[in-house]
Coordinates of C-alpha atoms in Angstrom, one line a residue:
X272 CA 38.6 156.2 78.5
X273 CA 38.6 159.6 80.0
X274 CA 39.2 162.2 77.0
X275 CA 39.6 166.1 77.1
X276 CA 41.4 168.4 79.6
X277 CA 40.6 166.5 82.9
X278 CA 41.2 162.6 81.1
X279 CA 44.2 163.9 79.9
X280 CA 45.3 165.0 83.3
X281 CA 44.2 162.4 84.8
X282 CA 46.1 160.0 82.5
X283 CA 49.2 162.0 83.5
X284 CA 48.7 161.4 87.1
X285 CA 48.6 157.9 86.6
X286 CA 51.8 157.7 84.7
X287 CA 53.9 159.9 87.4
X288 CA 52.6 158.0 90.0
X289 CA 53.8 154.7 88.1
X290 CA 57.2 156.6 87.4
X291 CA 57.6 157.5 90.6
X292 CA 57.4 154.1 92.0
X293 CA 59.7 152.4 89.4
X294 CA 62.3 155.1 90.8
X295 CA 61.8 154.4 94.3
X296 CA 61.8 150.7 93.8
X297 CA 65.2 150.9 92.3
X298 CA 66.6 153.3 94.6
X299 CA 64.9 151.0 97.4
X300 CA 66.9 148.1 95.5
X301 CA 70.5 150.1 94.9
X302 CA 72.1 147.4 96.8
X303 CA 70.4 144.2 96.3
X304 CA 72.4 141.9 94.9
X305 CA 71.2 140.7 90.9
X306 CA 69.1 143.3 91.0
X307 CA 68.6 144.8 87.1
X308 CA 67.3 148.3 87.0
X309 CA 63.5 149.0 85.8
X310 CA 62.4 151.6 83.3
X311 CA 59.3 153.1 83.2
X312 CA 57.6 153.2 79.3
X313 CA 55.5 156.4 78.7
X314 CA 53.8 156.4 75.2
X315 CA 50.9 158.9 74.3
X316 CA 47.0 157.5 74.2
X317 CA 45.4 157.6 71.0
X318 CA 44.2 161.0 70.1
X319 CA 40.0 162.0 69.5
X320 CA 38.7 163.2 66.5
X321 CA 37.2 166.4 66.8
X322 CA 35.7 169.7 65.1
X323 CA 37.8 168.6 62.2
X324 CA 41.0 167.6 64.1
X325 CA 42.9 165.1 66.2
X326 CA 42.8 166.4 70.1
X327 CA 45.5 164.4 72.3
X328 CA 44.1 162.3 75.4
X329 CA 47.4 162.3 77.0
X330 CA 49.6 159.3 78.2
X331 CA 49.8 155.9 79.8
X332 CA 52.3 153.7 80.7
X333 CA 53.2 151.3 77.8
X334 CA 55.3 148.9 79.8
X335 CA 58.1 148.9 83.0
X336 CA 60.9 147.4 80.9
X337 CA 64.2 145.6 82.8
X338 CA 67.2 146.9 81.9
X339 CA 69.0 144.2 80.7
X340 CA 71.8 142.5 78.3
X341 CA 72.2 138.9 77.7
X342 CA 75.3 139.1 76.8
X343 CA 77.0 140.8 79.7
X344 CA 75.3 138.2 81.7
X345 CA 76.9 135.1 80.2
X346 CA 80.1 137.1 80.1
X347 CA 79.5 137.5 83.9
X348 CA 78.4 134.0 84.4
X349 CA 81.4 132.4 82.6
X350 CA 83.8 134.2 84.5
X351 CA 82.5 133.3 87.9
X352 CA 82.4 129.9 86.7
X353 CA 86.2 130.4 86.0
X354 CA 87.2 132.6 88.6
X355 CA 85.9 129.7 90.8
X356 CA 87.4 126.8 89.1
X357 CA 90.9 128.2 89.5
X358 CA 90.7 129.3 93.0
X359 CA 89.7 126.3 94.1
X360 CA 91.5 124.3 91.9
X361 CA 94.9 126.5 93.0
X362 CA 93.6 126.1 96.7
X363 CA 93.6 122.3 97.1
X364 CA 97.1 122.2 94.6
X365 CA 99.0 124.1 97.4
X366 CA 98.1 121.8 100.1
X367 CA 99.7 118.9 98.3
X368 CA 102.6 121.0 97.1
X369 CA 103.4 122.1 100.7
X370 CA 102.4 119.2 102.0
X371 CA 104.9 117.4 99.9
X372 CA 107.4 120.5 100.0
X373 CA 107.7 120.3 103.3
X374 CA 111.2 119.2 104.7
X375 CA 109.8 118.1 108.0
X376 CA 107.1 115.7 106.5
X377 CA 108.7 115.1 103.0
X378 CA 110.8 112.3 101.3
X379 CA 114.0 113.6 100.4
X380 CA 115.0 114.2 104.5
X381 CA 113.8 110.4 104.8
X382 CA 115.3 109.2 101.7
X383 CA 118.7 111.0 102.7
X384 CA 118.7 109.8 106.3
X385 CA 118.1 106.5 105.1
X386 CA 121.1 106.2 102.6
X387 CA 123.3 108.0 105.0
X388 CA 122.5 105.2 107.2
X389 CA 123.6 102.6 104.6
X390 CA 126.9 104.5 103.9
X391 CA 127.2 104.0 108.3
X392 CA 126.9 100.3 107.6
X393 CA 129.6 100.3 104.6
X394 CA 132.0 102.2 106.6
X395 CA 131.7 99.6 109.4
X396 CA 129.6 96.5 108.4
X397 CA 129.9 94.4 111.4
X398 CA 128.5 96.9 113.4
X399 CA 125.3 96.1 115.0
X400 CA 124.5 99.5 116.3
X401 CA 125.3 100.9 112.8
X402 CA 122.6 98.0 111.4
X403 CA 120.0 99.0 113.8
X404 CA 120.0 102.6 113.0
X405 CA 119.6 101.4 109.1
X406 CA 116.5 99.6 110.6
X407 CA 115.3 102.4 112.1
X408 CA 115.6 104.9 109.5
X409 CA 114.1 102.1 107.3
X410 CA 110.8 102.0 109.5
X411 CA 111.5 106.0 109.6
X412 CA 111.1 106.2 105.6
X413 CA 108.4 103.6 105.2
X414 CA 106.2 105.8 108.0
X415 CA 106.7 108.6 106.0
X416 CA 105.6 107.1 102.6
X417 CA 102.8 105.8 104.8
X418 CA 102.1 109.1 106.4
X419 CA 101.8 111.0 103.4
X420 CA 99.8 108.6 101.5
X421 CA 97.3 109.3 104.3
X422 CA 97.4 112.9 104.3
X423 CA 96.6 112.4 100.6
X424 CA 93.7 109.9 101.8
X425 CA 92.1 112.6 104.1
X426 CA 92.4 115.1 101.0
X427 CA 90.3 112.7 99.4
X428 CA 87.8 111.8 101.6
X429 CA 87.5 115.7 102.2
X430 CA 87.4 115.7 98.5
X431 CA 84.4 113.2 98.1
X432 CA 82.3 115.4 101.0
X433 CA 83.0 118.7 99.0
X434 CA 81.9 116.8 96.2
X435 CA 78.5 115.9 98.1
X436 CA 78.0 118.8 99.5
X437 CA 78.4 120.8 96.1
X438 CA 75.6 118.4 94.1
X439 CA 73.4 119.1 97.1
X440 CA 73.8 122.7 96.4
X441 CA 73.3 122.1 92.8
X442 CA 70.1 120.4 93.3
X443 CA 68.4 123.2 95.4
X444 CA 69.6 125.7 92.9
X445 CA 67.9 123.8 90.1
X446 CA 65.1 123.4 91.9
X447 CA 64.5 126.6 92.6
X448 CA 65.0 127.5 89.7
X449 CA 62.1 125.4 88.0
X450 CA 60.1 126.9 90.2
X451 CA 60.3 130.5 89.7
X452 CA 60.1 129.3 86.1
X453 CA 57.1 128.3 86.6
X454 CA 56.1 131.0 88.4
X455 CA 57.2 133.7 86.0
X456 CA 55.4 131.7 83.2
X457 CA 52.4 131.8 85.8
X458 CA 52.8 135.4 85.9
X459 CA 52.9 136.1 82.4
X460 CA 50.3 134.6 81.5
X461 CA 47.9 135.9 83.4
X462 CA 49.1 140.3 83.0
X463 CA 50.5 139.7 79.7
X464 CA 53.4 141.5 81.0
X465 CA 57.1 139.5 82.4
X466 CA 57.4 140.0 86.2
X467 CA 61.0 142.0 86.4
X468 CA 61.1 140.9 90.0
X469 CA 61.1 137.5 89.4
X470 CA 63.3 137.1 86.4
X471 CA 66.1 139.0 88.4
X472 CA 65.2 136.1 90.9
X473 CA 65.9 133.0 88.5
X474 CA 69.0 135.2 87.0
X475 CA 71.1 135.4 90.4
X476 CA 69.9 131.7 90.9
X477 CA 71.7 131.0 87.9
X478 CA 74.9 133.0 88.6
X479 CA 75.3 131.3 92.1
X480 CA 74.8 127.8 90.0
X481 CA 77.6 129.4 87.6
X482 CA 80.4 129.8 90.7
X483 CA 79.5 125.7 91.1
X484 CA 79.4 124.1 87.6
X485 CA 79.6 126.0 84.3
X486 CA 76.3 126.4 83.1
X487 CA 74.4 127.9 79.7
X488 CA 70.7 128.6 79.0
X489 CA 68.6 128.8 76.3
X490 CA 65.3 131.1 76.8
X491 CA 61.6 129.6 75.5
X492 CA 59.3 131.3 73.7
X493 CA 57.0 131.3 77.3
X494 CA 59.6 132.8 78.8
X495 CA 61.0 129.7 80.7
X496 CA 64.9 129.5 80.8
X497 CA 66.4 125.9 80.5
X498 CA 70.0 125.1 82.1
X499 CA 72.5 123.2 80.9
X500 CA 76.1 122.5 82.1
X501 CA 78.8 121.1 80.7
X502 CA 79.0 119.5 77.9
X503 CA 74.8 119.8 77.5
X504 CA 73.8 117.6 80.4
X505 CA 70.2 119.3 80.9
X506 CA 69.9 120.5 84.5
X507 CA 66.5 122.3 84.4
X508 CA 64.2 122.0 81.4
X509 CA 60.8 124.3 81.9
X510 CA 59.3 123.4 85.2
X511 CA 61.2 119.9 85.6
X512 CA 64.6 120.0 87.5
X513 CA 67.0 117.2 86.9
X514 CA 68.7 116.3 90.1
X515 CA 72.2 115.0 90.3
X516 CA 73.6 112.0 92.8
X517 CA 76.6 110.8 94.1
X518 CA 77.8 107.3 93.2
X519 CA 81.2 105.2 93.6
X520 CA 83.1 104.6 90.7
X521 CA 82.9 101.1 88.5
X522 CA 86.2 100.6 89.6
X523 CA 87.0 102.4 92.9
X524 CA 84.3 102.4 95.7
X525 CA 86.3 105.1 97.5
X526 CA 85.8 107.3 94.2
X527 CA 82.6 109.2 93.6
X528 CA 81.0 109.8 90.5
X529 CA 78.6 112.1 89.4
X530 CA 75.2 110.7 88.1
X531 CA 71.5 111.4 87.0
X532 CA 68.6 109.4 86.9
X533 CA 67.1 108.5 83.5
X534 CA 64.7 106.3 83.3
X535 CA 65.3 104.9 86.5
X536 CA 68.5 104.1 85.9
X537 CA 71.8 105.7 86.9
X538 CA 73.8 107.3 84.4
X539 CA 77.3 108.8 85.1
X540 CA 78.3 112.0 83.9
X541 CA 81.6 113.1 85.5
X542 CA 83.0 113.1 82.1
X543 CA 80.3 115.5 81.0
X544 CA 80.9 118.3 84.1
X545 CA 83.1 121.4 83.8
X546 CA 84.0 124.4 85.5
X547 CA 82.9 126.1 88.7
X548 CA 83.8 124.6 91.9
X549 CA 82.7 121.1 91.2
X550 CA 84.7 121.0 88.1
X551 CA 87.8 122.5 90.0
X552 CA 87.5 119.3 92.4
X553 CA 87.2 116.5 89.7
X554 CA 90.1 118.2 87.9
X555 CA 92.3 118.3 91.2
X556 CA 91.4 114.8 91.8
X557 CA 92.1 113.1 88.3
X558 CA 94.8 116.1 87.8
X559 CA 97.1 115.9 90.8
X560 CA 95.7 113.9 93.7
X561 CA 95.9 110.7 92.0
X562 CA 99.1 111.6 89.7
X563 CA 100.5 111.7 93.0
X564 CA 99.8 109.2 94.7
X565 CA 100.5 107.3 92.0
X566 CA 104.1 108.9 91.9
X567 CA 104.9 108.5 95.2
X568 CA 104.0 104.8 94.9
X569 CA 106.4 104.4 91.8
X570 CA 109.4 105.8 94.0
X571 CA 108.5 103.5 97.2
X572 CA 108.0 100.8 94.4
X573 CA 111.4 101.7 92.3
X574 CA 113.3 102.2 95.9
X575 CA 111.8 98.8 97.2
X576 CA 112.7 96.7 94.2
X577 CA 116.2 97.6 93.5
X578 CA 117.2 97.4 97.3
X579 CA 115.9 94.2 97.5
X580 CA 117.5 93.1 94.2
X581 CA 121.1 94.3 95.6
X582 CA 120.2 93.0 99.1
X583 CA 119.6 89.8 98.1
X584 CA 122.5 89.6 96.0
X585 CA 124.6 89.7 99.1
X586 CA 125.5 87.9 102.9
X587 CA 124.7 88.8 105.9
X588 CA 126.6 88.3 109.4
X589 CA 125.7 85.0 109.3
X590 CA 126.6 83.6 106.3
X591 CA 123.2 83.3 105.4
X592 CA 122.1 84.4 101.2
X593 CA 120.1 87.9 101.4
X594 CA 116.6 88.1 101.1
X595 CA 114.0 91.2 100.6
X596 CA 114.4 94.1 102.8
X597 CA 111.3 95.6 101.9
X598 CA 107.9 94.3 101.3
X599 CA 106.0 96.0 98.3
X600 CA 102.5 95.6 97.4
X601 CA 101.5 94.3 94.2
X602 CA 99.6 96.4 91.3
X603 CA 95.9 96.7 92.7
X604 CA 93.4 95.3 90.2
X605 CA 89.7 96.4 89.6
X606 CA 86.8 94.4 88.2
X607 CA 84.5 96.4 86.5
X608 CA 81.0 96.5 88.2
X609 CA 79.1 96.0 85.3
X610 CA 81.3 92.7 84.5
X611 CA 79.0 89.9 83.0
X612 CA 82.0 87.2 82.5
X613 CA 84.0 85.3 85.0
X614 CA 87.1 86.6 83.9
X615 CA 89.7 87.6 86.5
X616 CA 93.2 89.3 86.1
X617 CA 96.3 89.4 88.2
X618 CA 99.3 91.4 87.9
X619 CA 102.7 91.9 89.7
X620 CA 105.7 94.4 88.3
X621 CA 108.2 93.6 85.4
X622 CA 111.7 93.9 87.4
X623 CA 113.0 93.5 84.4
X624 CA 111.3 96.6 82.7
X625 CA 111.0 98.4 86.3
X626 CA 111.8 101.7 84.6
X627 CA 109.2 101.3 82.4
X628 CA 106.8 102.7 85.4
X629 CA 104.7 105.0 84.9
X630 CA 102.5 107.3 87.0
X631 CA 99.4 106.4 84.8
X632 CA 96.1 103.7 86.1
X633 CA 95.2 101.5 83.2
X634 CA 92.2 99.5 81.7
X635 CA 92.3 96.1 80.3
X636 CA 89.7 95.8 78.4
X637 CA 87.8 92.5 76.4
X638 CA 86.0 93.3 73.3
X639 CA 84.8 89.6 72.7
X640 CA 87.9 88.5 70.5
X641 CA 90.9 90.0 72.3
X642 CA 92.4 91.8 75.0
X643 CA 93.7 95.6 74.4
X644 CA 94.9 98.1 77.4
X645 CA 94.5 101.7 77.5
X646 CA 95.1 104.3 79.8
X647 CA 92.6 105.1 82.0
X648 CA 93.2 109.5 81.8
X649 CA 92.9 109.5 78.2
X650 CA 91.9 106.7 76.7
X651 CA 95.3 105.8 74.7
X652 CA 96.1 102.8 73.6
X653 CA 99.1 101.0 75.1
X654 CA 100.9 98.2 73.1
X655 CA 101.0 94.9 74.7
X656 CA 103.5 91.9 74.0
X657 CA 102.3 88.8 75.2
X658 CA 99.4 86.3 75.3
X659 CA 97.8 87.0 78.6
X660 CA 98.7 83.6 79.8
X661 CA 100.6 82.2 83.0
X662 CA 103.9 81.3 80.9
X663 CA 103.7 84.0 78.3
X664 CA 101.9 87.0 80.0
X665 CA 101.1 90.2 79.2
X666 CA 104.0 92.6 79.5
X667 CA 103.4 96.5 79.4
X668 CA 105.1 99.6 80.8
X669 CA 107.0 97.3 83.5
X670 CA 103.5 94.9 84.2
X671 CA 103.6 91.5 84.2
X672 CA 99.5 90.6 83.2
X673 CA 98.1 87.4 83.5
X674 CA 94.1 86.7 82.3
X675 CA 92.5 84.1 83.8
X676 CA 88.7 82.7 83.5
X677 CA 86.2 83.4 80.4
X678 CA 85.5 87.2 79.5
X679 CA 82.9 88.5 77.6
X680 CA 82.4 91.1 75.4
X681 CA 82.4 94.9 77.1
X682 CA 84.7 93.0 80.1
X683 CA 87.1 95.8 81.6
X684 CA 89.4 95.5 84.7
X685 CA 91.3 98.7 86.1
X686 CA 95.5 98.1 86.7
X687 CA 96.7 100.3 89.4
X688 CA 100.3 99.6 89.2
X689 CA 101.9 102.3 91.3
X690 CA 99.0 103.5 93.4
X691 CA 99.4 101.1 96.3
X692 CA 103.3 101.6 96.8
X693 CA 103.2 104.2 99.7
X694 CA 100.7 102.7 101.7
X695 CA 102.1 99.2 101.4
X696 CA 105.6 99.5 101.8
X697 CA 106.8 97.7 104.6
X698 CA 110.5 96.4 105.9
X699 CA 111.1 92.8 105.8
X700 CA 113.7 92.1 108.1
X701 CA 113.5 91.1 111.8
X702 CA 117.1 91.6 112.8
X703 CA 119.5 93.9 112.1
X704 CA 122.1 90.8 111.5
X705 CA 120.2 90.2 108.7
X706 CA 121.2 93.0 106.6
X707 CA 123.8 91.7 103.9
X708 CA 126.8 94.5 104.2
X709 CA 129.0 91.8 102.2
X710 CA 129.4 89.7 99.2
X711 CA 130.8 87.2 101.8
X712 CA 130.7 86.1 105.5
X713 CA 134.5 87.7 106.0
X714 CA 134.7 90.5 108.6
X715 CA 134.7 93.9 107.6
X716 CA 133.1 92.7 103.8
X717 CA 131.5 96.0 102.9
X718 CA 131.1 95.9 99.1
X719 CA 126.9 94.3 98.9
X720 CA 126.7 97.6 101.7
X721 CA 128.9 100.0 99.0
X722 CA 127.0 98.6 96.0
X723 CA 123.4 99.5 98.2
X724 CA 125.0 103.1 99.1
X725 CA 125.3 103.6 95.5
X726 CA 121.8 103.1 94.5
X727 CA 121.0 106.9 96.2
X728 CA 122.4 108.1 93.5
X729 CA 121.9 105.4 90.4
X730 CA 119.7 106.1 87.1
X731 CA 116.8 104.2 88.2
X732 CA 113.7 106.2 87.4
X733 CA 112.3 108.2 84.5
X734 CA 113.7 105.4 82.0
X735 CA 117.2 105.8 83.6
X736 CA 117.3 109.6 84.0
X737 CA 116.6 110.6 87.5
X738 CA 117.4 109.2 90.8
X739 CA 114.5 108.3 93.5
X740 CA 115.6 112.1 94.6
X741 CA 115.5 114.0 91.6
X742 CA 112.0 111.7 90.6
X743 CA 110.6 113.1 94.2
X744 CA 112.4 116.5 93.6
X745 CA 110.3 116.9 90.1
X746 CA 107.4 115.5 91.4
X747 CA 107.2 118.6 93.8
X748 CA 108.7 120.7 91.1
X749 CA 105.6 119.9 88.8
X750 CA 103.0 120.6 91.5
X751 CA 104.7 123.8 92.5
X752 CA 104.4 125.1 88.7
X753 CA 100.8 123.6 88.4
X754 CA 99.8 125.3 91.4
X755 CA 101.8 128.6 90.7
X756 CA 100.0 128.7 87.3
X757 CA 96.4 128.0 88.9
X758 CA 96.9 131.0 91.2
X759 CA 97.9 133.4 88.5
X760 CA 95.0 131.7 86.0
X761 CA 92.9 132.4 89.3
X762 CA 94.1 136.2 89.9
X763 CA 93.5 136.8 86.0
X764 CA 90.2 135.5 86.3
X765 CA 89.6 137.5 89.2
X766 CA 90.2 140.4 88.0
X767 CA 88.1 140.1 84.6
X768 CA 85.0 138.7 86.9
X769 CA 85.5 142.4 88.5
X770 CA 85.7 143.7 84.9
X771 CA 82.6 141.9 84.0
X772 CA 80.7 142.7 87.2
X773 CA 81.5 146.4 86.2
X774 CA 80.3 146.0 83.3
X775 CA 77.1 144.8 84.1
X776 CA 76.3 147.4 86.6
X777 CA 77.1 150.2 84.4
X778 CA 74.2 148.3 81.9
X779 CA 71.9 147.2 84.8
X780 CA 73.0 148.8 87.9
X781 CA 71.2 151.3 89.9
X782 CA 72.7 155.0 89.7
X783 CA 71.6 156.9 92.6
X784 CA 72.2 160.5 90.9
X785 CA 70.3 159.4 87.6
X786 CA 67.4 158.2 90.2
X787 CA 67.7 161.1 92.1
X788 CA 67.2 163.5 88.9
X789 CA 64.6 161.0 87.8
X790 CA 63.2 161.4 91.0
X791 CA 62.6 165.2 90.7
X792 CA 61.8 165.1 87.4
X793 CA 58.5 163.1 87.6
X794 CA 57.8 165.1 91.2
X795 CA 57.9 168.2 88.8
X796 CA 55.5 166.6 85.8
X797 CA 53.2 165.3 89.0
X798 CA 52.7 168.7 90.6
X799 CA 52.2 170.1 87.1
X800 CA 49.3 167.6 86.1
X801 CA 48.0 168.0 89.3
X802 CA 47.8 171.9 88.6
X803 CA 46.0 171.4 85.4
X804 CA 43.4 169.4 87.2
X805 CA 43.1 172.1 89.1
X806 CA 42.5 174.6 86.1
X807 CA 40.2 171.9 84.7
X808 CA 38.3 172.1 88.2
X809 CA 38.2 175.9 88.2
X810 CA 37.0 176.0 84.3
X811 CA 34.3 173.4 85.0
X812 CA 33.1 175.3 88.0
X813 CA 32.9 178.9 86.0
X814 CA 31.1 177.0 83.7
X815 CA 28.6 175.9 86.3
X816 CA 28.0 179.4 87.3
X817 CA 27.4 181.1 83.9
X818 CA 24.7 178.3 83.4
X819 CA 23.3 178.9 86.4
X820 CA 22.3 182.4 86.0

């Protein structure tokens, strides 16, 4: 080590220079996104005893410190995961709620043209133009409960390639950022000293991770930074990324879950997934998507079954008994893929109990001494009456369940009561002289037509509450509010992501005044050492001369 007036100086040099740098590399960097400002650490080198005193050898630069705060960071990083979740979340809500709302491609115009024309046939029952027109808006209403079913369809098949495409995006992330752990551990080991450059690196890789899945990290000791999201499902762990996959559901192959391999197996985790923009889509698809398909397919189920009852109570032109007007589909039924017995269930709807519907899928599940069922969103238990047999089934919010076959234990089958309503309603009759107006082959019998009228507006949903209008009108009413409250959930977090973003640039952010004084003030402390030198030069020389003489 250089000591006395020129090592001192010399050691000076050597630090401006280093300061000076720092500055221009964050003035360089003002606008780079994640980039955390750098501070230059100046301490003094240690002094030389001499003629019975310490003499100072100047100063070197102790370290170049980021200026960062952990806690902003997370502050930042949960926010953008929530900012995300709701905007998405609020974005795919409205399309169903205008898609639903609309009075061009919604129910209630169907529903009402199709009860006008059953009011048309009671005011004139015998005639045929009159019963054509019912047929017609008949097919009119079943193509809209069809039509929107398949809007809801493409949502979901939309849904399922966002879904891909955001565990894609996931995976690079992760990747990259076991990499630059690696190469930050890499670093450090060799200079003893934690490349800033690169940490700001693996920090923005983790706040763009953040806007897709909510995320938190724990720091090791080597400075490697494990991820985890959720509810602790380990994304990156040191060097190792965990990669995530795309699977169908046990139940429902048009259903994608989200999985990772352990083991070499394939473990689901959906369940374990939060926030972000893939959390926003499973919550819109287990939230609303399905709720409403399910909804729609108890009104085309309710509408379908209590026509049909009436209709067949009556006569039509020809004397003939009434049969079904519409065609409904029956509850859809799931085996689970991971079955082992040969147990099969069936299951059709409890007319009896129709207004027990609800908008809820179910599981049926065999725990190797008896049969329980549970809803599939939450896990509840529903009570069953019943022994699961052909004469004495199962009978549960207005199913009819019938077990068949030999189940072992862990055996579970999914019940999808409502869900196929929409897309399999159909009408029944042929001719339009088959429509039963009357309780009676007389002319002009009208009351089987006034009796049908009157279902428009009879109790027959929400456990005899609602008509199949107000059950539609509330079903659009709900997703209206549950949108209306994503967007304002999404504009507050919006607007404390900008809060937190501030926040973190007035911590880490580059301030080009503060730079620019910085700037000077090192250019100053340079020209100064260098002018020492210079004295140190000019002393060394006039020493030169006096011994040369």
């Amino acid at each position: 080590m250089a000591v006395g007036l020129l090592g001192s100086a010399l050691s000076g040099l050597q630090a401006f220079q280093s300061a000076l740098s720092v500055t221009g590399h964050n003035i360089s960097n003002a606008n780079t996104e994640g980039y955390n400002r750098q501070r230059v650490e100046l301490v003094t080198r240690p002094a030389s005893f001499s003629g019975g005193s310490y003499t100072g050898n100047g100063v070197k630069t102790e370290s170049i410190e980021r200026i960062f705060d952990q806690f902003v960071t997370d502050q930042m990083r949960d926010t953008t995961s929530s900012s995300a979740q709701y905007d998405t979340f609020a974005s795919l809500s409205s399309r169903v709620s205008d898609l639903l709302g609309n009075s061009d491609a919604g129910l209630n115009a169907g529903l009402e043209s199709f009860f006008n024309a059953v009011q048309d046939v009671a005011t004139n029952p015998a005639s045929i133009p009159a019963r054509q027109l019912l047929l017609s808006e008949a097919d009119s209403l079943v193509g809209r409960f069809s039509n929107l079913n398949a809007r809801l369809d493409s949502l979901r098949d939309e849904l399922n390639g966002g879904l891909v495409n955001a565990v894609e995006e996931i995976n690079g992330l992760t990747a990259a950022i076991a990499q630059t752990n690696k190469s930050i551990v890499d670093a450090g080991r060799g200079s003893g000293q934690m490349p800033n450059d690169l940490m700001d690196k693996r920090d923005q890789l983790i706040n763009e991770l953040s806007e897709l899945v909510a995320v938190r990290t724990v720091e090791q000791d080597n400075g490697a930074v494990n991820v985890f999201a959720g509810t602790g499902q380990p994304l990156v762990t040191g060097f190792l990324d965990f990669p995530l996959g795309t699977q169908p559901n046990n139940f429902d192959a048009q259903q994608l879950d989200i999985n990772v391999s352990v083991g070499g197996s394939s473990v689901a985790i959906t369940d374990n997934l939060s926030g972000g923009k893939l959390g926003a889509m499973l919550d819109f698809h287990d939230q609303v998507l399905e709720p409403t398909k399910n909804a729609m397919g108890r009104i085309a189920i309710t509408l379908a079954s209590e026509f049909n009852r009436q209709h067949m109570a009556g006569t039509d032109l020809d004397g003939n008994a009434g049969t079904n007007f519409f065609g409904l589909p029956a509850p859809h039924v799931a085996t689970g893929a991971l079955n082992s017995g040969s147990a099969s269930v069936t299951a059709v709807h409890d007319n009896v109990n129709l207004d027990g519907l609800t908008t809820e899928d179910y599981v049926l599940g065999f725990d190797g001494a008896s049969w329980s069922l549970s809803r599939a969103g939450d896990g509840q238990t529903v009570s069953m009456t019943g022994a699961g047999t052909s004469a004495n089934p199962f009978i549960a919010d207005g199913m009819r369940i019938v077990t068949s076959g030999v189940a072992n234990a862990g055996d579970r089958f999914e019940i999808q009561p409502t869900r196929p309503g929409a897309a399999g309603l159909s009408v029944q009759l042929s001719s339009a002289r088959q429509i039963t107006a009357g309780t009676s082959a007389a002319p002009g019998d009208n009351r089987n037509a006034l009796l049908l009228a009157d279902l428009q507006t009879s109790m027959t949903m929400e456990n005899g509450t609602a008509t199949l209008q107000d059950a539609y009108g509330q079903l659009v009413g709900e997703l209206g509010t549950r949108t209306r409250s994503a967007q304002l959930t999404a504009d507050a977090q919006s607007a404390l992501l900008s809060q937190a973003k501030k926040s973190r640039e007035q911590v880490s952010g580059v301030n080009l005044d503060e730079e620019a004084a910085n700037l000077l003030r090192y250019q100053q402390a340079y020209q100064a050492v260098a002018r020492v030198i210079t004295v140190a030069d000019e002393t060394f020389q006039s020493l030169l001369a006096a011994v040369g003489r």
